[in-house]
CSV table of C-alpha atoms in Angstrom, one decimal:
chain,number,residue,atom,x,y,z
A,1,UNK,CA,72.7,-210.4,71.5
A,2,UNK,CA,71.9,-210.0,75.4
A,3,UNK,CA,71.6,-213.3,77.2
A,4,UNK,CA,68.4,-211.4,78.9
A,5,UNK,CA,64.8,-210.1,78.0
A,6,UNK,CA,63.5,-207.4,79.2
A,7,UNK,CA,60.6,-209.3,80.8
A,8,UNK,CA,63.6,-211.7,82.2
A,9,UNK,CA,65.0,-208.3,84.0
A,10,UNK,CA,61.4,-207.8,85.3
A,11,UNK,CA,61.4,-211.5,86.8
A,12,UNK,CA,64.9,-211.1,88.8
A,13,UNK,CA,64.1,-207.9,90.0
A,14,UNK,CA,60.8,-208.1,90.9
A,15,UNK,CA,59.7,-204.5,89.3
A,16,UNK,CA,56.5,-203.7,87.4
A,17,UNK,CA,57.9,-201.6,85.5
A,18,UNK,CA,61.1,-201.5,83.4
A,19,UNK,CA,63.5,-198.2,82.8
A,20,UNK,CA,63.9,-196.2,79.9
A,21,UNK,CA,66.5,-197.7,77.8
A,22,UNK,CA,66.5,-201.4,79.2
A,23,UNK,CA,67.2,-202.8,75.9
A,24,UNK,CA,70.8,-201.2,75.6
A,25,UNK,CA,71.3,-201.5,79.1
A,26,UNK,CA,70.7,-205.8,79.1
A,27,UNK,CA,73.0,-205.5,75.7
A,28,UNK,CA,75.9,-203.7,77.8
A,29,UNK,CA,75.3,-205.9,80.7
A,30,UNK,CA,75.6,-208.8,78.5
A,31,UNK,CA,79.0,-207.7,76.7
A,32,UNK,CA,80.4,-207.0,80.8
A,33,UNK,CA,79.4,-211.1,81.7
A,34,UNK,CA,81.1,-212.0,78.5
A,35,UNK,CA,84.2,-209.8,79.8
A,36,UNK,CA,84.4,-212.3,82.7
A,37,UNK,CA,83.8,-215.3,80.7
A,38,UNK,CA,87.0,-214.9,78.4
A,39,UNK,CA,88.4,-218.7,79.1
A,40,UNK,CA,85.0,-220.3,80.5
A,41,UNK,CA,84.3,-223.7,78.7
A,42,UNK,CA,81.1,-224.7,78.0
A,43,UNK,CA,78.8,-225.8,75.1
A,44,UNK,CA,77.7,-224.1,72.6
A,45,UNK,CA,75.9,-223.7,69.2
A,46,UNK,CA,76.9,-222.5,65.7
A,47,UNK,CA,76.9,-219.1,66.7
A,48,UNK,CA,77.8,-219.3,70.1
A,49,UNK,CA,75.1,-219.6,72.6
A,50,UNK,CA,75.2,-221.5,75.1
A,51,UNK,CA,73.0,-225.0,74.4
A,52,UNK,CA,73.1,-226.0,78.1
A,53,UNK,CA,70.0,-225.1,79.9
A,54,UNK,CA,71.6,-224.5,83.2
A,55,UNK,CA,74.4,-222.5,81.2
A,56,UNK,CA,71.9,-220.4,80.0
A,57,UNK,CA,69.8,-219.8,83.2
A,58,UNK,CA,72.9,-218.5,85.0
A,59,UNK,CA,74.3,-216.1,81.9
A,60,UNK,CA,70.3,-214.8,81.7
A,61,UNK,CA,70.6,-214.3,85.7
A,62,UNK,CA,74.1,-212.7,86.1
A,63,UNK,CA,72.8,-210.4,82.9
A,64,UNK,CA,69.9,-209.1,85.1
A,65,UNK,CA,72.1,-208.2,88.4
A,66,UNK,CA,74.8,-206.5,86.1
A,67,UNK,CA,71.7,-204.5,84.3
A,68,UNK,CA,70.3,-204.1,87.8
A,69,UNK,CA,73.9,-203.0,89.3
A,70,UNK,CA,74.3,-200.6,86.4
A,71,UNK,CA,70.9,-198.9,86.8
A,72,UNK,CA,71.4,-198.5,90.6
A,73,UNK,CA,75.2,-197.3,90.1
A,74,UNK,CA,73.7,-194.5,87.9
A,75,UNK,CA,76.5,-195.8,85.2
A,76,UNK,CA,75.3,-197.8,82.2
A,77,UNK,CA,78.7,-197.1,80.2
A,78,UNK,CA,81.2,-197.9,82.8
A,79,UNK,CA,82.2,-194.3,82.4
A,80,UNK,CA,82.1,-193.7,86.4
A,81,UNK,CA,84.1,-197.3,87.0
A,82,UNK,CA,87.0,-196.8,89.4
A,83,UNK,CA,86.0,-193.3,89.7
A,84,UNK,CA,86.7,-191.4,93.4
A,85,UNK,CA,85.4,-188.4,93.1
A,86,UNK,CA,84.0,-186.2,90.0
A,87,UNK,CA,82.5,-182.9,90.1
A,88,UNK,CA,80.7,-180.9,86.8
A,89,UNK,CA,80.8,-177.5,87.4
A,90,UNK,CA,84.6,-175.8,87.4
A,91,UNK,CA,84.5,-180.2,86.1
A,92,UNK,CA,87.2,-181.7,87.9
A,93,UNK,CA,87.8,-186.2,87.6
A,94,UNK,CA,89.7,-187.9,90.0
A,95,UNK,CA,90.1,-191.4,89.5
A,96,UNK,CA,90.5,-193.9,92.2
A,97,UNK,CA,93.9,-195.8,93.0
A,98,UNK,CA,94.1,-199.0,90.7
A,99,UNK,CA,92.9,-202.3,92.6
A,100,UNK,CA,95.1,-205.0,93.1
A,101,UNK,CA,93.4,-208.3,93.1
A,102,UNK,CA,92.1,-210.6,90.2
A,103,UNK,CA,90.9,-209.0,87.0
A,104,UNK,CA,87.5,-208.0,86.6
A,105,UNK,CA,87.1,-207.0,90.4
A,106,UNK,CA,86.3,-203.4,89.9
A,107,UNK,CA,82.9,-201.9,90.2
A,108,UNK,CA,82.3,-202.0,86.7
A,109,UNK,CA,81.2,-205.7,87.7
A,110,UNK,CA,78.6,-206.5,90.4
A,111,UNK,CA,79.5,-208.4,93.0
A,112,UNK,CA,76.7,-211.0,92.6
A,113,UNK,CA,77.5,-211.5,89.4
A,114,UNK,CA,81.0,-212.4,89.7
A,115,UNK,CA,79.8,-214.7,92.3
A,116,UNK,CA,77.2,-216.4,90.5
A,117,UNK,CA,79.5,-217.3,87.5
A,118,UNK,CA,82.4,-218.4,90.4
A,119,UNK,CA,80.1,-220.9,92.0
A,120,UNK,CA,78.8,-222.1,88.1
A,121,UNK,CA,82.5,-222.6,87.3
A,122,UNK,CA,82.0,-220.5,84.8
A,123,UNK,CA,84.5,-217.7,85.7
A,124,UNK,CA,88.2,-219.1,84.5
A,125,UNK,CA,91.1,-219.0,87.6
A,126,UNK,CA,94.0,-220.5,85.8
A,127,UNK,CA,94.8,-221.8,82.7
A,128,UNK,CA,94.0,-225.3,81.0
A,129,UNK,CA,96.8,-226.5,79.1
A,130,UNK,CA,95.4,-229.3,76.3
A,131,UNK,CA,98.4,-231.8,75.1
């Protein structure tokens, strides 16, 4: 389930119109903030939304600017993530050099939204050890 509507896409973006395929691309989007919420804590209900309202604006937010990254990239799969150069006819890939750096600091992930879940305190940087 996306944490975003399409009408919610069409809010943060400020278009009038929304792309072909917006429903899958909020869904992927979604499943890419969960990727960089492995470890967050925060509420949630039986099965497993968030219940906090602030919570929720910020997952519905960082949804839209993922979709919106992934629509402007040209790469709603991730297929083109890391890539440095591609070519289709003779094909030839080349991918880039892996980054070094924290996980999830590719361009699969847009910058805002790592951002916006960094200042939330929802994106984990070390690990809580419970007695």
């Amino acid at each position: 389930m996306s944490y975003a509507t399409s009408l919610d896409y069409l809010d943060w973006t400020g278009k009038a119109t929304a792309p072909a395929g917006l429903g899958r691309v909020l869904e992927v989007a979604s499943i890419r903030v969960d990727e960089l919420l492995v470890g967050a804590v925060y509420p949630v209900d039986a099965v497993g939304n968030p219940t906090d309202l602030d919570v929720k604006m910020v997952l519905r937010n960082a949804t839209c600017e993922q979709a919106l990254y992934m629509l402007e990239l040209g790469d709603t799969s991730g297929a083109k993530a890391g890539m440095k150069s591609m070519t289709i006819g003779r094909i030839q890939w080349q991918r880039a050099e892996p980054k070094t750096g924290s996980p999830g600091s590719s361009e699969k992930y847009a910058p805002a939204v790592l951002d916006m879940l960094h200042v939330f305190g929802l994106r984990p940087t070390s690990v809580i050890r419970l007695p």
